[in-house]
PDB file of C-alpha atoms in Angstrom:
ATOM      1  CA  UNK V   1      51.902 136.313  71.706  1.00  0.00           C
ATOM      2  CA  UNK V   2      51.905 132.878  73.149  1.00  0.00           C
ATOM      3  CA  UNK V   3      51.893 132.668  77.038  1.00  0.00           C
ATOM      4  CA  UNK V   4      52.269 129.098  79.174  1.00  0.00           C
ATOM      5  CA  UNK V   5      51.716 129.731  82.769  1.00  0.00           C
ATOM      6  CA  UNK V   6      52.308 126.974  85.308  1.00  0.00           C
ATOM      7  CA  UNK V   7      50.457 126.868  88.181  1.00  0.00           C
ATOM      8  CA  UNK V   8      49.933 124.327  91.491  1.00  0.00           C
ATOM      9  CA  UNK V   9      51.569 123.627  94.758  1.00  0.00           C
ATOM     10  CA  UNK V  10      55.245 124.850  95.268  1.00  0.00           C
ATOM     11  CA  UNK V  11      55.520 121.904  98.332  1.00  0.00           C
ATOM     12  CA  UNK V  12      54.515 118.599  98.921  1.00  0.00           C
ATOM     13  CA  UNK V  13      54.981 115.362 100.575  1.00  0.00           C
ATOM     14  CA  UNK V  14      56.887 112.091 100.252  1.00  0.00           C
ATOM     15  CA  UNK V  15      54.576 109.763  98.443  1.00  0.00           C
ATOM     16  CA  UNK V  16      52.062 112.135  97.528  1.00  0.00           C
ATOM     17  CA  UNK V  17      50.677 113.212  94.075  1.00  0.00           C
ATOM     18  CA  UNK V  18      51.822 116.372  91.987  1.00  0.00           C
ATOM     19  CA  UNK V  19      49.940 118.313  90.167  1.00  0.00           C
ATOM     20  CA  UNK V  20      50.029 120.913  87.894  1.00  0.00           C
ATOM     21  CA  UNK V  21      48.308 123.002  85.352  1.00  0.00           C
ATOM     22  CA  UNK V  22      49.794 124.934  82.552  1.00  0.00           C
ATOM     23  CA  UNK V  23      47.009 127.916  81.280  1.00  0.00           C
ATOM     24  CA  UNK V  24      47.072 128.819  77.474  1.00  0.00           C
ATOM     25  CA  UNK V  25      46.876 132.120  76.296  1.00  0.00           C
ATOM     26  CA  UNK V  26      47.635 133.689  72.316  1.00  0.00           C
ATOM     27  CA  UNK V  27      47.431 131.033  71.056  1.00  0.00           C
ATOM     28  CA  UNK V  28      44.747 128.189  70.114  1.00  0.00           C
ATOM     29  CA  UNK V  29      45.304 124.535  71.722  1.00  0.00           C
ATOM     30  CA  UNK V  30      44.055 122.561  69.058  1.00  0.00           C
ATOM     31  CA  UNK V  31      46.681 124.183  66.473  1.00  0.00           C
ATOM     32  CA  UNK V  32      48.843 121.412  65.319  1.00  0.00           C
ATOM     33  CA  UNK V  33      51.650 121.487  68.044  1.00  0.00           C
ATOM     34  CA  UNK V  34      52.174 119.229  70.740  1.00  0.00           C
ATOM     35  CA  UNK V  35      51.554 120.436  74.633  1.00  0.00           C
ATOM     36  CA  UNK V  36      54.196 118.448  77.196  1.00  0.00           C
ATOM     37  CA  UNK V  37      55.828 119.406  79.951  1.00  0.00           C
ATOM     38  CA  UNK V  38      60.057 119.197  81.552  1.00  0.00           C
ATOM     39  CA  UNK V  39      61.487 119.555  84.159  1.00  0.00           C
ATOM     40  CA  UNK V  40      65.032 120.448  86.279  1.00  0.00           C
ATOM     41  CA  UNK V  41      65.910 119.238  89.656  1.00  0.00           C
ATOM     42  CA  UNK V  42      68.334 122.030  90.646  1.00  0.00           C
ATOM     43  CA  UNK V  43      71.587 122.519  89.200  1.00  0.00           C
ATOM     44  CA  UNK V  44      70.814 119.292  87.033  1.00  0.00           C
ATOM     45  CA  UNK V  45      70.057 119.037  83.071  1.00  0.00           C
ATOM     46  CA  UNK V  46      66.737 118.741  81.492  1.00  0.00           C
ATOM     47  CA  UNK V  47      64.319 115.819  81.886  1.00  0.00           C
ATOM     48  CA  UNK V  48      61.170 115.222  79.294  1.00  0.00           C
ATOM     49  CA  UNK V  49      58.491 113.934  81.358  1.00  0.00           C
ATOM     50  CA  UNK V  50      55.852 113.729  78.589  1.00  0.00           C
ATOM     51  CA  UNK V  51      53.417 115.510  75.672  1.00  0.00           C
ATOM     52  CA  UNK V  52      49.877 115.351  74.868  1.00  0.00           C
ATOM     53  CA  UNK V  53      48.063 116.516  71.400  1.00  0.00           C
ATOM     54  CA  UNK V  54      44.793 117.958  71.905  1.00  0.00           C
ATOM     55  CA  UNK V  55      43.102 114.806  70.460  1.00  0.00           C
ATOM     56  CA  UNK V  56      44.212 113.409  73.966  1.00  0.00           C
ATOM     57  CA  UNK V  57      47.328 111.355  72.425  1.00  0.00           C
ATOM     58  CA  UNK V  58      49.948 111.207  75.164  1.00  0.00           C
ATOM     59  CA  UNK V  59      53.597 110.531  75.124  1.00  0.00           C
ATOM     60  CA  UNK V  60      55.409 109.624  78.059  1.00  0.00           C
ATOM     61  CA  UNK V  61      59.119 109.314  79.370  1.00  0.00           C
ATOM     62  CA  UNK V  62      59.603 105.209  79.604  1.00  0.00           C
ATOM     63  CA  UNK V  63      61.165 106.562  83.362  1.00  0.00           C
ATOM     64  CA  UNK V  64      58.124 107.823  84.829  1.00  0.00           C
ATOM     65  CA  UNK V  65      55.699 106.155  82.251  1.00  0.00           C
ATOM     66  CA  UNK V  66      53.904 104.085  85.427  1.00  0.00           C
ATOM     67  CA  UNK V  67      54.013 107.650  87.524  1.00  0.00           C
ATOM     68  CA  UNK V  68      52.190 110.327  85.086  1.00  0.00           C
ATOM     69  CA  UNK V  69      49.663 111.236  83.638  1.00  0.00           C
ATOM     70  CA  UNK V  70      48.802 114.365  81.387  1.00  0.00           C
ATOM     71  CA  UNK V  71      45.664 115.824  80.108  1.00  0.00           C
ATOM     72  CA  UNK V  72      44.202 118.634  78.510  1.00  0.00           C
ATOM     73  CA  UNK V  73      40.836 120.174  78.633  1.00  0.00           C
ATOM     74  CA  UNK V  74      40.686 122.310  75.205  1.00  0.00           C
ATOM     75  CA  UNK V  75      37.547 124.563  76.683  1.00  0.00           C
ATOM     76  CA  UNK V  76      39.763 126.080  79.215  1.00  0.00           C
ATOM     77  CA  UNK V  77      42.818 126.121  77.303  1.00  0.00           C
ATOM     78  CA  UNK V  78      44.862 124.214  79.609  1.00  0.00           C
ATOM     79  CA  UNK V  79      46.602 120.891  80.087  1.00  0.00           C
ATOM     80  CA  UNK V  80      47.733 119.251  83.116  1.00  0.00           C
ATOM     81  CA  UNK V  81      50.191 117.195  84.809  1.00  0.00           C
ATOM     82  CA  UNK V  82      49.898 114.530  87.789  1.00  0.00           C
ATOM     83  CA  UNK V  83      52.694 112.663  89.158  1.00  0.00           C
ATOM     84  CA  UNK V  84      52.221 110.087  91.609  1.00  0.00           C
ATOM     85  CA  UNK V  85      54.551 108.768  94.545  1.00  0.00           C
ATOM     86  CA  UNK V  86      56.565 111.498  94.647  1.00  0.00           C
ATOM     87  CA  UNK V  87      60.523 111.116  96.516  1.00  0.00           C
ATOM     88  CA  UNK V  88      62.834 113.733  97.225  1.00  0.00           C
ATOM     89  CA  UNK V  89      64.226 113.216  93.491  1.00  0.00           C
ATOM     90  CA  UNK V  90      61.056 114.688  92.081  1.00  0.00           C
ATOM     91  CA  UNK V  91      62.378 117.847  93.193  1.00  0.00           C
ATOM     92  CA  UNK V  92      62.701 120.258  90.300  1.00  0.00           C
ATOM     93  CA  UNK V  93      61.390 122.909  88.529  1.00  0.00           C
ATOM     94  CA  UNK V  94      58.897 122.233  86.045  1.00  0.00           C
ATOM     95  CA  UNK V  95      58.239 123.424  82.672  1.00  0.00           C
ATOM     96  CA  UNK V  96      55.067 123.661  80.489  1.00  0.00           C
ATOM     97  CA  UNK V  97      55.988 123.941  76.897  1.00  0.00           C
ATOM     98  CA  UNK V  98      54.422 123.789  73.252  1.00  0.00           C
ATOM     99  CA  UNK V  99      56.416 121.876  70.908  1.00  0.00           C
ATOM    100  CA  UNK V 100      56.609 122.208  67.734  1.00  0.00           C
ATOM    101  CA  UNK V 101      57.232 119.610  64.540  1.00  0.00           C
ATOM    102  CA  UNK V 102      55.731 118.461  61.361  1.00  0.00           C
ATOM    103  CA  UNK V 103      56.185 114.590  62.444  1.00  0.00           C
ATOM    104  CA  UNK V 104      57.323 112.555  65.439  1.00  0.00           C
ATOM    105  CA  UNK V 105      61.165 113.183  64.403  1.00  0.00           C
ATOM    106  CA  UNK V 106      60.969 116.728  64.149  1.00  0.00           C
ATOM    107  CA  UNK V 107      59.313 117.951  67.502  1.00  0.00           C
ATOM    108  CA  UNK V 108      61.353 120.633  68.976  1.00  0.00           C
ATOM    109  CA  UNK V 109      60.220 122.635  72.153  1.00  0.00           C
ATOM    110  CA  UNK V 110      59.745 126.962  70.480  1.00  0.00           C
ATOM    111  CA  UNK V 111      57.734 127.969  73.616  1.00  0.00           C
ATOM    112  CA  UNK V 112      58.538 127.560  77.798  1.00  0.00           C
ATOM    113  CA  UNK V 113      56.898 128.454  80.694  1.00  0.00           C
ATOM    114  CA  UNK V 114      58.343 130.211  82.986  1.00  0.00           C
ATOM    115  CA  UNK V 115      58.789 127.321  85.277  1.00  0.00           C
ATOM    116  CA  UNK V 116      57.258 126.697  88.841  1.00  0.00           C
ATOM    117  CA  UNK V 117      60.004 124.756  91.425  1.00  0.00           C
ATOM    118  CA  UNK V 118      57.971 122.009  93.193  1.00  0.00           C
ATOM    119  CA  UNK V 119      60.154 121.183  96.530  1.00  0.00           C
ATOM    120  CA  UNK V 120      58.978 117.271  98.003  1.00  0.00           C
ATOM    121  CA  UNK V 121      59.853 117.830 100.923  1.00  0.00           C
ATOM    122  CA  UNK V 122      58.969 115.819 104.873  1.00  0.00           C
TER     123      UNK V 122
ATOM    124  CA  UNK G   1      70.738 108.641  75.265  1.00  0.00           C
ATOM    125  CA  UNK G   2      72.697 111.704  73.856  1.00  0.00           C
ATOM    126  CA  UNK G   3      76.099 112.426  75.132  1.00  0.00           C
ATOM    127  CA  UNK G   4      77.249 116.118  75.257  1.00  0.00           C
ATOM    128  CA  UNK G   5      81.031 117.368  76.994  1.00  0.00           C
ATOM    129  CA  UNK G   6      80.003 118.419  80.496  1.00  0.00           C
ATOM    130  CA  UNK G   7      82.287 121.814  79.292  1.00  0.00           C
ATOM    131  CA  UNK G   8      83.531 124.393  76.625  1.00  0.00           C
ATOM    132  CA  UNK G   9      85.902 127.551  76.784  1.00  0.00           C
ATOM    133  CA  UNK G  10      86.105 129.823  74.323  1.00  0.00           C
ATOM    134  CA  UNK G  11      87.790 133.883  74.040  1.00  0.00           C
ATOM    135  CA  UNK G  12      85.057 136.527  72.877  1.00  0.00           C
ATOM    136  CA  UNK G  13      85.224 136.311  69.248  1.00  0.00           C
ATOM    137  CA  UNK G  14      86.239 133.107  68.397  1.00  0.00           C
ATOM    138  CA  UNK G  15      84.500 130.232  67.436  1.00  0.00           C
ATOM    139  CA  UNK G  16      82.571 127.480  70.102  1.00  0.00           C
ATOM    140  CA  UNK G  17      81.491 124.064  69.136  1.00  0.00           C
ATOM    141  CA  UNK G  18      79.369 121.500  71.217  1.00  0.00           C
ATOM    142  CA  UNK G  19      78.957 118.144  70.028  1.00  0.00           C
ATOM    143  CA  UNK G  20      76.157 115.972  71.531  1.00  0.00           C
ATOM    144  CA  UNK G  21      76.130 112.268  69.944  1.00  0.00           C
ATOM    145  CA  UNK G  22      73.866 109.546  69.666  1.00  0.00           C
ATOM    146  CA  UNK G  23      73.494 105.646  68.120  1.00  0.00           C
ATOM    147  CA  UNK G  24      69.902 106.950  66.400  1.00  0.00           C
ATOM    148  CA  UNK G  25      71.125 110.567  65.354  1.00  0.00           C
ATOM    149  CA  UNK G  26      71.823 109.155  61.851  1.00  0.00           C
ATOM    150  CA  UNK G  27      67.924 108.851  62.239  1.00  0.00           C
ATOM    151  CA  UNK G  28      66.772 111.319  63.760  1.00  0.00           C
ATOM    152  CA  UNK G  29      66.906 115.226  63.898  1.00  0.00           C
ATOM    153  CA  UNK G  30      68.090 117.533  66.729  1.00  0.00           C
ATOM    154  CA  UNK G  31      67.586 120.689  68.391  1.00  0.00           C
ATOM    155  CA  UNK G  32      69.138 122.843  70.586  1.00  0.00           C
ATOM    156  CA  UNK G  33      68.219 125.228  73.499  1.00  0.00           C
ATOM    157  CA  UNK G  34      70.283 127.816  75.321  1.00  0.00           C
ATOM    158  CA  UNK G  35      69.642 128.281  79.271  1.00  0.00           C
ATOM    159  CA  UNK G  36      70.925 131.334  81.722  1.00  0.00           C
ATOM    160  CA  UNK G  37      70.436 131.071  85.476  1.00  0.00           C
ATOM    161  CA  UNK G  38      67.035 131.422  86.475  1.00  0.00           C
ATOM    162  CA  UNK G  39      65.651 131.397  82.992  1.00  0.00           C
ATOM    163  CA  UNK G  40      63.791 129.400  80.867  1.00  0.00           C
ATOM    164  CA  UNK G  41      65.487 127.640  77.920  1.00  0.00           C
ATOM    165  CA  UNK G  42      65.225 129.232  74.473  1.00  0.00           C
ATOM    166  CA  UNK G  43      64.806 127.548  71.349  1.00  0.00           C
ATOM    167  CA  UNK G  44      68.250 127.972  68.947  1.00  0.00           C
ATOM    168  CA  UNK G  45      68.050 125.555  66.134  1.00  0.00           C
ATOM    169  CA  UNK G  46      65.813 122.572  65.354  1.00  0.00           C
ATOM    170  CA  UNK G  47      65.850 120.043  62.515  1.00  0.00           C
ATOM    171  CA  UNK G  48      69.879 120.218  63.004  1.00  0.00           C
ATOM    172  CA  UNK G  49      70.393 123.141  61.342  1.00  0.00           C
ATOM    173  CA  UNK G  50      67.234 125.547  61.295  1.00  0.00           C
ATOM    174  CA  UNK G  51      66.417 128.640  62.964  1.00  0.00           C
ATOM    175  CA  UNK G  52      63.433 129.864  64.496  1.00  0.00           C
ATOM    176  CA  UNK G  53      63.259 133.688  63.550  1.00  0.00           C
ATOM    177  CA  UNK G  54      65.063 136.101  65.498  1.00  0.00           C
ATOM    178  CA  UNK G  55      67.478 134.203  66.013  1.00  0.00           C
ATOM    179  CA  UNK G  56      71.245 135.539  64.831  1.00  0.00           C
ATOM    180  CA  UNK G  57      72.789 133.651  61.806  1.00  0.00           C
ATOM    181  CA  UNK G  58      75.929 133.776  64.305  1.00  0.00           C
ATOM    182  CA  UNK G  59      74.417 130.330  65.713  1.00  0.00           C
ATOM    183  CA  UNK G  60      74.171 127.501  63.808  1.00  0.00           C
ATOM    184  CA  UNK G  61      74.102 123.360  63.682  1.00  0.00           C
ATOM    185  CA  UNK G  62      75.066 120.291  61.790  1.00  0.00           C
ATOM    186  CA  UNK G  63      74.635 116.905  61.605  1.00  0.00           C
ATOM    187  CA  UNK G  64      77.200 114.149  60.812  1.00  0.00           C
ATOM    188  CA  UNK G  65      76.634 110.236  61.391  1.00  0.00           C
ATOM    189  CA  UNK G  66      76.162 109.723  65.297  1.00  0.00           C
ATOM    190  CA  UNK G  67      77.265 113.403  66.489  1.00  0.00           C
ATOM    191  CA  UNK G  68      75.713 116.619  65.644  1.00  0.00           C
ATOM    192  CA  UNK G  69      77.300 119.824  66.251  1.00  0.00           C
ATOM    193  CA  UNK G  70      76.681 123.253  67.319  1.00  0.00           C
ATOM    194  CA  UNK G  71      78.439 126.389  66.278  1.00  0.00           C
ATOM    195  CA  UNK G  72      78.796 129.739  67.284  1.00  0.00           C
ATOM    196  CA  UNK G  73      80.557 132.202  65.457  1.00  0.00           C
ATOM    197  CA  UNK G  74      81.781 135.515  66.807  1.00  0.00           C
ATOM    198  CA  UNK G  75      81.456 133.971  70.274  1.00  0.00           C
ATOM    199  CA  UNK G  76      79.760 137.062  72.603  1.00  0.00           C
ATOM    200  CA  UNK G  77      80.360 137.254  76.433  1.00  0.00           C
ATOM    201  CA  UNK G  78      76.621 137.368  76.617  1.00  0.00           C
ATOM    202  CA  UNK G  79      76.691 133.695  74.963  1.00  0.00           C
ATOM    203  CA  UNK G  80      77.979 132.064  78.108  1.00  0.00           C
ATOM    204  CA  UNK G  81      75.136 129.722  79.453  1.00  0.00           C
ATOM    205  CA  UNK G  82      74.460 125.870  79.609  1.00  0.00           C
ATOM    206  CA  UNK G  83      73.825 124.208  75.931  1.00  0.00           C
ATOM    207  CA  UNK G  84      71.488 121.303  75.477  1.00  0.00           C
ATOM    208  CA  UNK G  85      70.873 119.277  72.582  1.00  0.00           C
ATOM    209  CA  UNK G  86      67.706 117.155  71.999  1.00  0.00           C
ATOM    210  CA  UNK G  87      65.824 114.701  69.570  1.00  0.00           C
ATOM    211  CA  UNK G  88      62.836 112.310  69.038  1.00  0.00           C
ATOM    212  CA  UNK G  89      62.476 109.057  67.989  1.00  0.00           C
ATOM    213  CA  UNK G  90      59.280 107.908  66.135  1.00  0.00           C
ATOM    214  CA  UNK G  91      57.562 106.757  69.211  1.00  0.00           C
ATOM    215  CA  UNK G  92      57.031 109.544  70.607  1.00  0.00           C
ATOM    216  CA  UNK G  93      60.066 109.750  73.194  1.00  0.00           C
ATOM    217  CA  UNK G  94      61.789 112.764  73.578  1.00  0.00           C
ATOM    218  CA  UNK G  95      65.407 113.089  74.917  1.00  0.00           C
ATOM    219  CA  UNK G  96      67.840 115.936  75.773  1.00  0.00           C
ATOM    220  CA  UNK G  97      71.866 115.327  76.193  1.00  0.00           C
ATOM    221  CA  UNK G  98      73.566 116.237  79.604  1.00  0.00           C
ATOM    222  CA  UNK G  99      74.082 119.967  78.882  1.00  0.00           C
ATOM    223  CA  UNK G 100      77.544 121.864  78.579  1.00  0.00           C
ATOM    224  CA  UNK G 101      78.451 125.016  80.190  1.00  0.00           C
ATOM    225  CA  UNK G 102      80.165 127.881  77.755  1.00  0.00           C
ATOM    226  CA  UNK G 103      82.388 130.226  79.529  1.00  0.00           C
ATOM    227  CA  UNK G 104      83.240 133.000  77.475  1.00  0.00           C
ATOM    228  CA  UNK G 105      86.929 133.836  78.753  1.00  0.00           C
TER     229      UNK G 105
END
């Protein structure tokens, strides 16, 4: 049964960095599916922020493009996100997910963490 | 950007549709997710019209030009929840609509 777990700080700062980790389990990461993350500031809709393969290909939403990076380390099983210069409006909760999709076109999101709410906060 | 109605009522048993459109849907494929309070979204169709297993042939999707649609039939009170489409384009990008909130009457 596949598992995504998010973990990292619940509060932080005006202008500094996120970060969070999303841990693996039931499932191998270098399967073909994609590993990204989303997120929801509260009460809001859903926001891609980005995806990474495990050959280290990333994906990024041309929003935060200049503020995130993801990356994966395979031997642990986990992938990560960082976002830097964080505002109030990075407030959300944020989801680790596995997407699924033969190509580019077909990606769809079949597995979610349960979601970690990450307040930025003075 | 996809466009979805902020909104849809329906009376248990009847029938609920949610459009979300696009300019690139004639290009691309869609998906759709189902969200209750507190909860993760779930995966309900992808590739317009395909469902993961386990999931009841009650809900359903199409595609048409710029707007896809999503269907369920037999609407349950336990359906009520916020809807959101999604697609990719070939770069990479993903994008989900707005969201619409079903009340079940």
């Amino acid at each position: 049964q596949v598992q995504l777990q998010e973990s990292g700080p619940g509060l932080l700062k005006p202008s500094e960095t996120l970060y969070l980790t999303c841990t693996l389990s039931g499932h191998s990461i270098t399967s073909d599916y994609y590993w990204g993350w989303v997120r929801q500031p509260p009460g809001r809709g859903l926001e891609w922020i980005g995806t990474i393969y495990h050959s280290g290909t990333t994906y990024y939403n041309p929003s935060l493009r200049s503020r995130v990076t993801i990356s994966i380390d395979a031997s642990k099983k986990k992938f990560s996100l960082a976002l830097t210069s964080s505002t109030a409006a990075d407030t959300a909760v944020y989801y680790c997910a596995r997407e699924k999709g033969t190509n580019m076109l077909t990606r769809a999101i079949d597995q979610w963490g349960q979601g970690t709410l990450v307040t930025v906060s003075s | 950007e996809l466009t979805q109605p902020p909104s849809v009522s329906v009376s248990p048993g009847q029938t609920a549709r949610i459009t979300c459109s696009g300019h690139a849907l004639p290009n691309q494929f869609a998906s759709w997710y189902q969200q209750k309070p507190g909860q993760a979204p779930v995966l309900l169709i992808y590739k317009d019209s395909e469902r993961p297993s386990g999931i009841p042939e009650r809900f359903s999707g199409s595609s048409s030009g710029t707007t896809v649609t999503f269907t369920i039939s037999g609407v349950q009170a336990e359906d009520e929840g916020d809807y959101y489409c999604q697609s990719a384009d070939n770069t990479g990008t993903v994008v989900f609509g707005g969201g619409t909130k079903l009340t079940v009457l």
